[in-house]
Coordinates of C-alpha atoms (C1' of nucleotides) in Angstrom, one line a residue:
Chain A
X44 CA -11.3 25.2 -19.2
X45 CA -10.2 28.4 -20.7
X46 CA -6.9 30.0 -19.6
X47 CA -8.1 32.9 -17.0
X48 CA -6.4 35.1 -14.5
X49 CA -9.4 36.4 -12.9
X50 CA -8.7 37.7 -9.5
X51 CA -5.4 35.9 -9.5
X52 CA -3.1 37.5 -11.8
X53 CA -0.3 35.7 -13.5
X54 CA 2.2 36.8 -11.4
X55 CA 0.3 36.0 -7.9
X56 CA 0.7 32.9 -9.4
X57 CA 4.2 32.6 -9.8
X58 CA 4.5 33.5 -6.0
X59 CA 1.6 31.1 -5.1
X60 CA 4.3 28.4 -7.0
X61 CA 7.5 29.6 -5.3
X62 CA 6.0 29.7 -2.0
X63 CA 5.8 25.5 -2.5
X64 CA 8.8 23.4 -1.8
X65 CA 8.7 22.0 -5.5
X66 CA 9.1 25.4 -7.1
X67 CA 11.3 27.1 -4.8
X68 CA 14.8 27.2 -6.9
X69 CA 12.9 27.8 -10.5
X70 CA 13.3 30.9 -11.8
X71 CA 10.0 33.0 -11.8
X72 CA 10.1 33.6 -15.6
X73 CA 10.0 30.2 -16.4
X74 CA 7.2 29.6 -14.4
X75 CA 5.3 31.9 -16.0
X76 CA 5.7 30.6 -19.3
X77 CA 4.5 27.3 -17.5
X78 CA 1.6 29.2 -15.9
X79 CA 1.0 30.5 -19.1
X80 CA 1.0 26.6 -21.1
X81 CA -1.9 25.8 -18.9
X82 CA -4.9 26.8 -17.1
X83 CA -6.6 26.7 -14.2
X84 CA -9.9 25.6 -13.1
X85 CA -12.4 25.4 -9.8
X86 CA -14.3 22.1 -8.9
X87 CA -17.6 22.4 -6.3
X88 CA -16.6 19.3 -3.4
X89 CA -17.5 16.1 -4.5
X90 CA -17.0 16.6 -8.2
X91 CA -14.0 14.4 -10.1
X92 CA -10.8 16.2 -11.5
X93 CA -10.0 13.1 -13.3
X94 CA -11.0 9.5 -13.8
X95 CA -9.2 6.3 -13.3
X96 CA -8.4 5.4 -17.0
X97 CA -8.8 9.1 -18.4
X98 CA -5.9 9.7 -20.4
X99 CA -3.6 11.8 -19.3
X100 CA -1.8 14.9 -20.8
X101 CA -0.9 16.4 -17.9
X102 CA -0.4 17.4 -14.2
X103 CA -2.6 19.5 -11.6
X104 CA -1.3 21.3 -8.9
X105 CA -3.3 22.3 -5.9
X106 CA -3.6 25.4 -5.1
X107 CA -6.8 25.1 -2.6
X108 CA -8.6 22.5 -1.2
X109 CA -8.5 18.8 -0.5
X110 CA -8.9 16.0 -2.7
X111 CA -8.9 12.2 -2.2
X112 CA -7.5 10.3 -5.1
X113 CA -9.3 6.9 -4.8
X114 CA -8.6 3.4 -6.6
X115 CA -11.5 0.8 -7.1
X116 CA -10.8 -3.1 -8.1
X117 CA -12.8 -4.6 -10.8
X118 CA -15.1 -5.5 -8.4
X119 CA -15.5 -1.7 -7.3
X120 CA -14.4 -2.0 -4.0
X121 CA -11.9 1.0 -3.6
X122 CA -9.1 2.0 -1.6
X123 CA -8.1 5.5 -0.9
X124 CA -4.3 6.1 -2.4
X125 CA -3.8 9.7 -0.9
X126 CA -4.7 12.5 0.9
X127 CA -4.2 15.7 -0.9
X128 CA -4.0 19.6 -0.3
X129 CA -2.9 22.6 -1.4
X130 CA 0.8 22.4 -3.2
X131 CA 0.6 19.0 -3.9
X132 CA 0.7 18.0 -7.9
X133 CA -1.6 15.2 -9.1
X134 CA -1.4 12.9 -11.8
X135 CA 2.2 12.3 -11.3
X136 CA 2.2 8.7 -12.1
X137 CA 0.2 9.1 -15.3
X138 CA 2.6 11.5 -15.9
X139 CA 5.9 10.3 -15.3
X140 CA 5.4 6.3 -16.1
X141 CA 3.4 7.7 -19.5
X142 CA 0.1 5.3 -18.9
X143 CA -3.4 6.5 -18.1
X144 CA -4.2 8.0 -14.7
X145 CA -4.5 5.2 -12.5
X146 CA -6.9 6.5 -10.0
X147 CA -9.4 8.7 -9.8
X148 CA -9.5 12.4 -7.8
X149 CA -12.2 14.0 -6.5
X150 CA -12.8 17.4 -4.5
X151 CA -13.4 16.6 -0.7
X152 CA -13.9 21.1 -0.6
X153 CA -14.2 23.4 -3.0
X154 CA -10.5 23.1 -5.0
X155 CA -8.6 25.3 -7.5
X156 CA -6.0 23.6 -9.4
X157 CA -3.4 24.3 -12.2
X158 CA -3.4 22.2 -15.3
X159 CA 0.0 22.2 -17.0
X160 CA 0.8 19.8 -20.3
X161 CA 2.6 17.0 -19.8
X162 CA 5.3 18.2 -22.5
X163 CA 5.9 21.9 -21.1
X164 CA 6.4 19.9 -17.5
X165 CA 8.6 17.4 -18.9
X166 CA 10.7 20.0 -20.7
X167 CA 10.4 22.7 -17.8
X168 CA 12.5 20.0 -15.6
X169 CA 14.9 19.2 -18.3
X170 CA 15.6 22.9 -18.1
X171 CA 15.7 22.9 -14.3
X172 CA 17.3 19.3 -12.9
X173 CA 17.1 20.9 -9.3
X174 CA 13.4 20.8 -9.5
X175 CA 13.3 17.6 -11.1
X176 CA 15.1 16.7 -8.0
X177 CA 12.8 17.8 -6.1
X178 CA 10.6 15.9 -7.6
X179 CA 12.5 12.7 -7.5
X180 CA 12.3 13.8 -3.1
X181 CA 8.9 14.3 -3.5
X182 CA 7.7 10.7 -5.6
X183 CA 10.4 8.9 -3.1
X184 CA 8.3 10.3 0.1
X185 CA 5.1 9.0 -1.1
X186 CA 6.7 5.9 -1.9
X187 CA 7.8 5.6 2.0
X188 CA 4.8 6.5 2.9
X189 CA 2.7 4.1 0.6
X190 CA 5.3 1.6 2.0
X191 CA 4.3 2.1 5.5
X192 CA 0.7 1.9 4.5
X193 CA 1.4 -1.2 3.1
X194 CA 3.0 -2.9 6.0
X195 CA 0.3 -2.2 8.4
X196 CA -2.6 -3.1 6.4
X197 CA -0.6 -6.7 6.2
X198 CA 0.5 -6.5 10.1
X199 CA -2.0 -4.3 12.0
X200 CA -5.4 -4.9 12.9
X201 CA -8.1 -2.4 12.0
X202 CA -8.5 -1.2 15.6
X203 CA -4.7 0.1 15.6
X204 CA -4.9 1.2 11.8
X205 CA -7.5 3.7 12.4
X206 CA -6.3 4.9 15.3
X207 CA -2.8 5.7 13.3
X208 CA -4.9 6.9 10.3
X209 CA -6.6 9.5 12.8
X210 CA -4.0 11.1 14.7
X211 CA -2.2 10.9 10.9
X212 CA -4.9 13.5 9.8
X213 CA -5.1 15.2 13.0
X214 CA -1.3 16.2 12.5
X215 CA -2.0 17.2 9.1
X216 CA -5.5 18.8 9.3
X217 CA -6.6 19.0 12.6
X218 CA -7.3 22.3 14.4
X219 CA -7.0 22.8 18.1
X220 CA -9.7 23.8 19.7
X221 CA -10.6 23.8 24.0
X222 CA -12.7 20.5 23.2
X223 CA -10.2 18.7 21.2
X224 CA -8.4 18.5 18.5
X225 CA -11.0 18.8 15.2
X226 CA -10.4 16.9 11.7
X227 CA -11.3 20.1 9.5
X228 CA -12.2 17.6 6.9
X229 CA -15.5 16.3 6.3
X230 CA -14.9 12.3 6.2
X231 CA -17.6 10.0 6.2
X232 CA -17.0 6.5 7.9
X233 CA -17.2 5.1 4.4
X234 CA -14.3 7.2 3.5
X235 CA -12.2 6.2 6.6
X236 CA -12.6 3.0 6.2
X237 CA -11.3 3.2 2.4
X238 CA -8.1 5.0 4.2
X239 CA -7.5 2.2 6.5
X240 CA -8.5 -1.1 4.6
X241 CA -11.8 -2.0 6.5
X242 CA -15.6 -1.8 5.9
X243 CA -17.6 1.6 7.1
X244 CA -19.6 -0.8 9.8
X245 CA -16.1 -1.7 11.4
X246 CA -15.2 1.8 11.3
X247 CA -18.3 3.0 12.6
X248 CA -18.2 0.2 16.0
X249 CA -15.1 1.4 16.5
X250 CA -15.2 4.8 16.7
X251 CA -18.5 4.8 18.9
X252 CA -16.7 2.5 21.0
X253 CA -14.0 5.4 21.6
X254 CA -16.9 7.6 22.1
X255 CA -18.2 6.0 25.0
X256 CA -14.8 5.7 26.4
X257 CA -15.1 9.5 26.1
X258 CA -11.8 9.7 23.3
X259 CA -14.4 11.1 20.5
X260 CA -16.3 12.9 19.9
X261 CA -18.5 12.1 16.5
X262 CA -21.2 13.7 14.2
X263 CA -21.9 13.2 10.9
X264 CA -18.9 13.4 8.6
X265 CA -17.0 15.0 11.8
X266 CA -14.8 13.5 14.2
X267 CA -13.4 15.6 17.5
X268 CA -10.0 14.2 19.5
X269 CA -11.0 14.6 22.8
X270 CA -7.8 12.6 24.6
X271 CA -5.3 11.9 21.1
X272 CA -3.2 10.6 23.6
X273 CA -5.4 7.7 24.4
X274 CA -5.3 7.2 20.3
X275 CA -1.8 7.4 20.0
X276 CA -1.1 4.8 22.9
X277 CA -3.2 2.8 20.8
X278 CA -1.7 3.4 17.6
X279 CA 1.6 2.8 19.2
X280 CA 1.3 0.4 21.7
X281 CA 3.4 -2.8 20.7
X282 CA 2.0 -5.7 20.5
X283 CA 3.8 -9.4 20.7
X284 CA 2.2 -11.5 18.1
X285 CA -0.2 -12.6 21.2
X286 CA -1.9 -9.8 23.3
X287 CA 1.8 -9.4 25.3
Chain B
X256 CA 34.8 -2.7 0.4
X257 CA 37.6 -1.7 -1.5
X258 CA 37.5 -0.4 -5.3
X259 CA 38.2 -2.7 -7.6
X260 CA 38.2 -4.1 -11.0
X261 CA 38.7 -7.9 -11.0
X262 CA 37.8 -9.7 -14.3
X263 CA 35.1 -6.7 -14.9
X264 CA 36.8 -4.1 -16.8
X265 CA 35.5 -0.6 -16.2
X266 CA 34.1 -0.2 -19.7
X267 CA 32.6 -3.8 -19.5
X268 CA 30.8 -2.4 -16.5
X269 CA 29.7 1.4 -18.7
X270 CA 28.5 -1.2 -20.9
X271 CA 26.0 -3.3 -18.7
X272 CA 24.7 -0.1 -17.3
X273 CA 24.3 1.6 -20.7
X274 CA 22.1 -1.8 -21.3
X275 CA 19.2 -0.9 -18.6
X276 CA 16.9 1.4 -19.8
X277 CA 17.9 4.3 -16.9
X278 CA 21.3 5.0 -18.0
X279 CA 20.8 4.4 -21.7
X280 CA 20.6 8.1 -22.9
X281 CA 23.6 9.1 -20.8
X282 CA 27.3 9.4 -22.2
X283 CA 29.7 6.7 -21.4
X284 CA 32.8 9.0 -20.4
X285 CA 30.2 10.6 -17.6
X286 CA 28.8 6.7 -16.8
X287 CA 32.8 5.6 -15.9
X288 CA 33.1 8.6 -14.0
X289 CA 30.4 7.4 -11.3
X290 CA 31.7 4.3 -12.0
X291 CA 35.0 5.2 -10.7
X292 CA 33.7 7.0 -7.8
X293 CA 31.9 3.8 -6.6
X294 CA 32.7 0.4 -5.6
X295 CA 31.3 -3.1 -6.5
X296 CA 31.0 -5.5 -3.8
X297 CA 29.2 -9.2 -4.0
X298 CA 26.7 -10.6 -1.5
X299 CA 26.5 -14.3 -0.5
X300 CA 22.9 -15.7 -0.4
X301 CA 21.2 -14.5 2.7
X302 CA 23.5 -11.6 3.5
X303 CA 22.0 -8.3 4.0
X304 CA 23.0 -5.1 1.9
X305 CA 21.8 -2.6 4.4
X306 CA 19.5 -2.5 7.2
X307 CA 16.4 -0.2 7.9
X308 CA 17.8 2.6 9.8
X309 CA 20.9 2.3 8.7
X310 CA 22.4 5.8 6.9
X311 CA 22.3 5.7 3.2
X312 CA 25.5 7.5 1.6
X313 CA 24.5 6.4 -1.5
X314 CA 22.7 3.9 -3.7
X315 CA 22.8 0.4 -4.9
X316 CA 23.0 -1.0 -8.5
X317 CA 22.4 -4.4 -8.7
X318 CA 24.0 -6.1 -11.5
X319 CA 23.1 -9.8 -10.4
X320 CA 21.3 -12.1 -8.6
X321 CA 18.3 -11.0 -6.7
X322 CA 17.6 -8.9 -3.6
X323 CA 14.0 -8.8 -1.1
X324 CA 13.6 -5.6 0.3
X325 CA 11.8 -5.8 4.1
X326 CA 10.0 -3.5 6.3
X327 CA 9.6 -4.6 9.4
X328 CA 6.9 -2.9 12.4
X329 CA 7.8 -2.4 15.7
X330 CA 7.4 -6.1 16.8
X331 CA 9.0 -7.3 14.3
X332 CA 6.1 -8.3 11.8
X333 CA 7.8 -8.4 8.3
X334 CA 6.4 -7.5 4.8
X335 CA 8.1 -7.7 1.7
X336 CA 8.2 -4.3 0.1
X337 CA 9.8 -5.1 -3.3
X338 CA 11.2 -7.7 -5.3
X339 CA 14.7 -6.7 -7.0
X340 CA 16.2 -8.2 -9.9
X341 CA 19.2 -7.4 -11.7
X342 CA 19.4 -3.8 -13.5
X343 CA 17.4 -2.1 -10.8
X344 CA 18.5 0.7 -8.3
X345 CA 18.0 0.2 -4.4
X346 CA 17.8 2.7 -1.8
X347 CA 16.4 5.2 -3.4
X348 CA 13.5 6.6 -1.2
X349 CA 16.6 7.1 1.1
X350 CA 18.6 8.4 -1.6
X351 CA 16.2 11.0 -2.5
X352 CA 14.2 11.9 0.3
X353 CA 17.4 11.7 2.4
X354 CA 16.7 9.7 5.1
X355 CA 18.4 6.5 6.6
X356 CA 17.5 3.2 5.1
X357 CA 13.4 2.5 4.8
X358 CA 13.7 -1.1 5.0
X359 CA 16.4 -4.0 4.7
X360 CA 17.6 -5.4 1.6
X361 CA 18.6 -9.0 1.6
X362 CA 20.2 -11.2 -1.2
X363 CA 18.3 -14.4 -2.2
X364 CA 20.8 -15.0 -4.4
X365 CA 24.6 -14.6 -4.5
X366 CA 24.3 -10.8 -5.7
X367 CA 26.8 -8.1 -6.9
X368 CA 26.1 -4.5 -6.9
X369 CA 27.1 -1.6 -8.0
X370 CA 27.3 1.0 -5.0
X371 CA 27.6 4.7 -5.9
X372 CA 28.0 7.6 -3.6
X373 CA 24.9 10.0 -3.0
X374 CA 26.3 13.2 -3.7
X375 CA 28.5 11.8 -7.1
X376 CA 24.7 10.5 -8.0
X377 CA 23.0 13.9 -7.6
X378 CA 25.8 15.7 -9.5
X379 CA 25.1 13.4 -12.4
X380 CA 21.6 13.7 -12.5
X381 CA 21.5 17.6 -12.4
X382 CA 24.3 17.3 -15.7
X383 CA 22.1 14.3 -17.2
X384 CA 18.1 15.3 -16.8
X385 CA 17.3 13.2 -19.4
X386 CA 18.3 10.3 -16.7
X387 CA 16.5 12.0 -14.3
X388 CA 13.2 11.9 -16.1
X389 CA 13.7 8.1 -16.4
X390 CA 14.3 7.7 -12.8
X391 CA 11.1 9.9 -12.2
X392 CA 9.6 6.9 -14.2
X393 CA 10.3 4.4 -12.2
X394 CA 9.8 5.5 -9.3
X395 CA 6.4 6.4 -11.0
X396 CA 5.9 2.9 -11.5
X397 CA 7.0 1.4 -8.1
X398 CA 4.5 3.8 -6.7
X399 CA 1.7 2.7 -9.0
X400 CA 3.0 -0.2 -8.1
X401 CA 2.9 -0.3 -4.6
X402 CA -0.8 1.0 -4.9
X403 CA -2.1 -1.7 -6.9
X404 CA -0.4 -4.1 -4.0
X405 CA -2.4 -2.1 -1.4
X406 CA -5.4 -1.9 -2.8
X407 CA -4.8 -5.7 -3.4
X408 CA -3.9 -6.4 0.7
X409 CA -7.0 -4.0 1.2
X410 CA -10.1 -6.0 -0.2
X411 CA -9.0 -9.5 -1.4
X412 CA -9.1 -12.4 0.0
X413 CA -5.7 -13.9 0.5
X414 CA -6.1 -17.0 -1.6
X415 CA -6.6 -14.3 -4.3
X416 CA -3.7 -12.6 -3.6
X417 CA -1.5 -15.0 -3.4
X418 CA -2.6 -16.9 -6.8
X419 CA -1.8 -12.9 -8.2
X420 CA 1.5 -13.2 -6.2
X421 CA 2.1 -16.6 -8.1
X422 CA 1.3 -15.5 -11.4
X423 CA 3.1 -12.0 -11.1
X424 CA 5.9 -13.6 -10.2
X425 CA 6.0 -16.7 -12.9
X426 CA 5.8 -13.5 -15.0
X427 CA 8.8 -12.1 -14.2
X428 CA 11.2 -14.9 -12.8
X429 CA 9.2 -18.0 -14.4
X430 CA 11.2 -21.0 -16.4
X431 CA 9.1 -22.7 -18.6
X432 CA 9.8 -26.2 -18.7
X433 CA 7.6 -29.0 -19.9
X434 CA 6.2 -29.9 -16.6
X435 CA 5.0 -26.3 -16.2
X436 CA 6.5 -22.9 -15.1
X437 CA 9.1 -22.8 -12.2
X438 CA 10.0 -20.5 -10.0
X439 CA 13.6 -19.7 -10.4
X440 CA 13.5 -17.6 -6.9
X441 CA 13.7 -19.8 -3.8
X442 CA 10.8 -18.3 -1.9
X443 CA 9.6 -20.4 1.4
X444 CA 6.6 -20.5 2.6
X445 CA 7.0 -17.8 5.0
X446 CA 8.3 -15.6 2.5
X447 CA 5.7 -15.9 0.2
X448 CA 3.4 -15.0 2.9
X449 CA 5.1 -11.9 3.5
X450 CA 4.6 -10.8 0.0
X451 CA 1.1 -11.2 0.1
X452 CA 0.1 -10.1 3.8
X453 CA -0.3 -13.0 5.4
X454 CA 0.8 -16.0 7.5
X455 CA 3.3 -18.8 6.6
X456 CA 0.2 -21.6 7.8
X457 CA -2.4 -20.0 5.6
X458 CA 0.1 -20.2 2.6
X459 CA 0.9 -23.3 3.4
X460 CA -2.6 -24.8 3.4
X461 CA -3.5 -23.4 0.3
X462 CA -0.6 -23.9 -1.9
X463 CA -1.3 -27.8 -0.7
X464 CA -4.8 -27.4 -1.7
X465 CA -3.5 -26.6 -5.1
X466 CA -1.3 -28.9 -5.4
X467 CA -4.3 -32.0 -4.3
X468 CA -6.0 -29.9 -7.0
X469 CA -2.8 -30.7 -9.6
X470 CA -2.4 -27.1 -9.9
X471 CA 1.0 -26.4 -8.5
X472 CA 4.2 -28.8 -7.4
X473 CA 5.3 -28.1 -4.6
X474 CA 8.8 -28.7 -3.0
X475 CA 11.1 -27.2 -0.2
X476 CA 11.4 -23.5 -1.2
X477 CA 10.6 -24.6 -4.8
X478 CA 7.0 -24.4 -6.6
X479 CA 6.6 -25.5 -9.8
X480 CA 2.9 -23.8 -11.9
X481 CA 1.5 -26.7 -13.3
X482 CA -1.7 -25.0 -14.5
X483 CA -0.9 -20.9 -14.9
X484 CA -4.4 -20.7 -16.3
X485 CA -6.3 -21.8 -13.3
X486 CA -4.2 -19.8 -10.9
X487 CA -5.1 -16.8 -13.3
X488 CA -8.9 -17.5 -13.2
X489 CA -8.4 -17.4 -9.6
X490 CA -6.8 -14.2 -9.7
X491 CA -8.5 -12.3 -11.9
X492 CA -12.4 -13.7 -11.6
X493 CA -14.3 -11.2 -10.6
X494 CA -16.6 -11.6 -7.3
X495 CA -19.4 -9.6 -6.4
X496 CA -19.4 -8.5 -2.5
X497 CA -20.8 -11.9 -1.9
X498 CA -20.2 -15.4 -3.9
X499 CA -21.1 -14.0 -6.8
Chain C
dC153 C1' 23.5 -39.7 12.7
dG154 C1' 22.1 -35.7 14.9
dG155 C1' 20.5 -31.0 14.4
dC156 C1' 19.0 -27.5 11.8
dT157 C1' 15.6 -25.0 8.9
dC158 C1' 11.5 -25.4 6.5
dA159 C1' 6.9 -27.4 5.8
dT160 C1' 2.5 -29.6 6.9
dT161 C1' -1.6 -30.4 9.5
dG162 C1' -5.1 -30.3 13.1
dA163 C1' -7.8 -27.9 16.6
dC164 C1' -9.5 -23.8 18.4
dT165 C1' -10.6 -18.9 18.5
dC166 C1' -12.0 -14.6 17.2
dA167 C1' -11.7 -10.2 14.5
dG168 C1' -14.0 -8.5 11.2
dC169 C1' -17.1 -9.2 7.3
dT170 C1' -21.9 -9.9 5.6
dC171 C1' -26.7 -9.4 6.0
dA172 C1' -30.4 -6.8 7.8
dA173 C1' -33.0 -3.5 10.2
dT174 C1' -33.5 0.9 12.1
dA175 C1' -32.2 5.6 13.4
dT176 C1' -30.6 10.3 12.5
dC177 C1' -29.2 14.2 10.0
dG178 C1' -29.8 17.9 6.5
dG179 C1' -31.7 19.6 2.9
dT180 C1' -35.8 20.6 -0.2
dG181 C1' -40.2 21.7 -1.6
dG182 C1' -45.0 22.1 -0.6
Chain D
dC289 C1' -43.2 24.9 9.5
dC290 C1' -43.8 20.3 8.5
dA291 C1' -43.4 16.2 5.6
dC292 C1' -40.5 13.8 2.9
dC293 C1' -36.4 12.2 1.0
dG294 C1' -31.7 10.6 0.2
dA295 C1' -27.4 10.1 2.3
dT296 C1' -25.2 8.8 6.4
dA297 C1' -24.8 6.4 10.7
dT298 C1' -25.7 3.0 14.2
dT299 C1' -26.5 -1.6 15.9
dG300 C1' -27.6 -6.5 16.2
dA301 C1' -27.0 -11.4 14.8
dG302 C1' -24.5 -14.8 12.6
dC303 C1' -20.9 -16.7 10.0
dT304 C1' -16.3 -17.6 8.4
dG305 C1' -11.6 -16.7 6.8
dA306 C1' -7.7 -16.6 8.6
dG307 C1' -4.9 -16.1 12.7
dT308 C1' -3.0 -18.5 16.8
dC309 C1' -1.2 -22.5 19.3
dA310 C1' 0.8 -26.8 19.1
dA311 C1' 2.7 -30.9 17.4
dT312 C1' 4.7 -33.7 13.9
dG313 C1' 7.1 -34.5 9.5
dA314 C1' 10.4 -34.1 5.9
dG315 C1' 14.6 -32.3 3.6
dC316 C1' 19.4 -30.8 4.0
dC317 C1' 24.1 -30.1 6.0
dG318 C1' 28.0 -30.9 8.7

DNA sequence: CGGCTCATTGACTCAGCTCAATATCGGTGG
DNA sequence: CCACCGATATTGAGCTGAGTCAATGAGCCG
């Protein structure tokens, strides 16, 4: 809640800023006045930095951690949206198309985030266009990306979707180690299967499946690559509409 | 192909612009400047504006008639990414995040367009933020558009999603007449199953079922809503995970 | 009248969901 | 240290929605 530099100073965070694409051409003072419009706050993992339906007067930007912003249907089945980490900004939608959040965010890890008001952001880019171009760069690659998503949920079957949605996060979070390659976050199969449009059980046949074909290795809310090059021949193998 | 002003004056064309929401807050003089850097080309029903993977110099304005945007997947599976009708910009993911062509864009309609060059675009919207924030909005609400579609594809059942598809788009492109609400877009069968994820037989078999049912008319690319309301119970009951 | 695209319908199959039971992990408190 | 608990994971059995394969029908254009 309250406005705090502890630890971080102000102007640590102004770097911290720069150092992301978004921020790069702003000029430091102006971000500190940002900075200085909002706050910043720490959430333990699991805990929700917004709700679906919260109003929203504002963005967060990530400064550590992961989060998985996470839509339900009425009937509260849910569907993960994205994959966050640090330097990304949530809330954008709520934001920009001036509606309530429309999905919910919660910590995957410990996170820090900024909070700026909606209005300073809104006038902070009619100040600086270059960012707000970088903005419009940013929305259009999650709209690719949310694209692609789309099209194989309709074309793919599960087997190939979460293969693809497993060496996706081992690209983007995986460490390399002599065993493997290691997802550094902590997904339970209920949670992959929300990322690929399936049902934990699905997930959970499948993956031990690749275990005993020696591709895995699993444990609870872990996953080790053994051969990702088994995964991606899987994920990218093409298919004719019948087993060609 | 080549510049031109037949029967549409320049200022005629400032005007329509200056009538969608995006370009309403910027000056005319500025608006015939991009105008007059661009070129205006019509499209016969069928023909495609640009192809995935083809490099975007620029976007699209579509003044009239109505355009389906297509992703295809490596063997050639096809889904529907948007809808386009007239007032609304295309080729914007490439635009922005400056890549060739996502998908394909193909008139349903005889169309004209508006095309204006990339760079002439960017230079406007760093003098014209105010039009930037609005095209922040939309793309805002694609995106929170394209999740709802997702989540949709993710855990419904198709003859829910399609009686959603039906309604959403009675919404928006719907005639009333006195026999019901008809589709003005000539979608076929297989088209209409690419907009919800699925297969051209399944859509078939259940738009027949609701027609036996005396919900919908049916005719070659034509479907005529003869009850809305029971499409929309359809769509939006609520199920539990089973039968409910 | 052919020849095209588009649509309908049936028969069959199976991927993946549901339902249900059990197993394993990790933490917590006695 | 052990007993217990909740959260997570595995696995089986059965069912069914929807895909695939295949054939026919119906509307439209030259």
């Amino acid at each position: 809640m309250g406005r705090g530099k502890p630890g971080t100073g102000e102007s640590q965070m102004v770097e911290t800023l720069r150092a992301y694409p978004l921020f790069r051409e702003a000029p430091p003072e102006d971000l500190a006045a940002l900075i200085r419009a909002g706050t910043w706050r720490m959430w333990p993992a699991g805990r929700f930095l917004f709700l679906e339906g919260d109003p929203a007067e504002g963005l967060y930007v990530l400064l550590e951690g992961y989060v998985k912003v996470i839509q339900a249907d009425a009937a509260g089945q849910e569907a993960v949206a994205q994959m966050a980490g640090p330097g990304e900004p949530l809330g954008l939608i709520a934001l920009f198309a001036d509606q309530p959040y429309p999905a919910s965010a919660q910590a995957m890890t410990p996170c820090r985030a900024l909070w700026i008001p909606g209005t300073a952001f809104r006038e902070f880019l009619l100040r600086h266009p270059e960012v707000a171009l970088r903005m419009l760069r940013l929305l259009a690659e999650r709209l690719h990306e949310v694209h692609r998503r789309l099209l194989e949920v309709s074309v793919l079957r599960v087997e190939r979707r979460l293969a693809r949605v497993l060496v996706r996060l081992a690209g983007r979070l995986g460490r390399r180690t002599e065993e493997g390659i290691e997802l550094m976050l902590p997904l339970s199969r209920e949670e992959l299967a929300e990322l690929c449009g399936t049902r934990l059980h699905t997930v959970s046949r499948l993956l031990n499946r690749w275990q005993r074909a020696g591709w895995v290795r699993l444990g609870r809310r872990r996953i080790l690559l053994r051969q990702p090059h088994a995964l991606v021949a899987l994920a990218e193998e093409l298919e004719g509409p019948r087993g060609l």
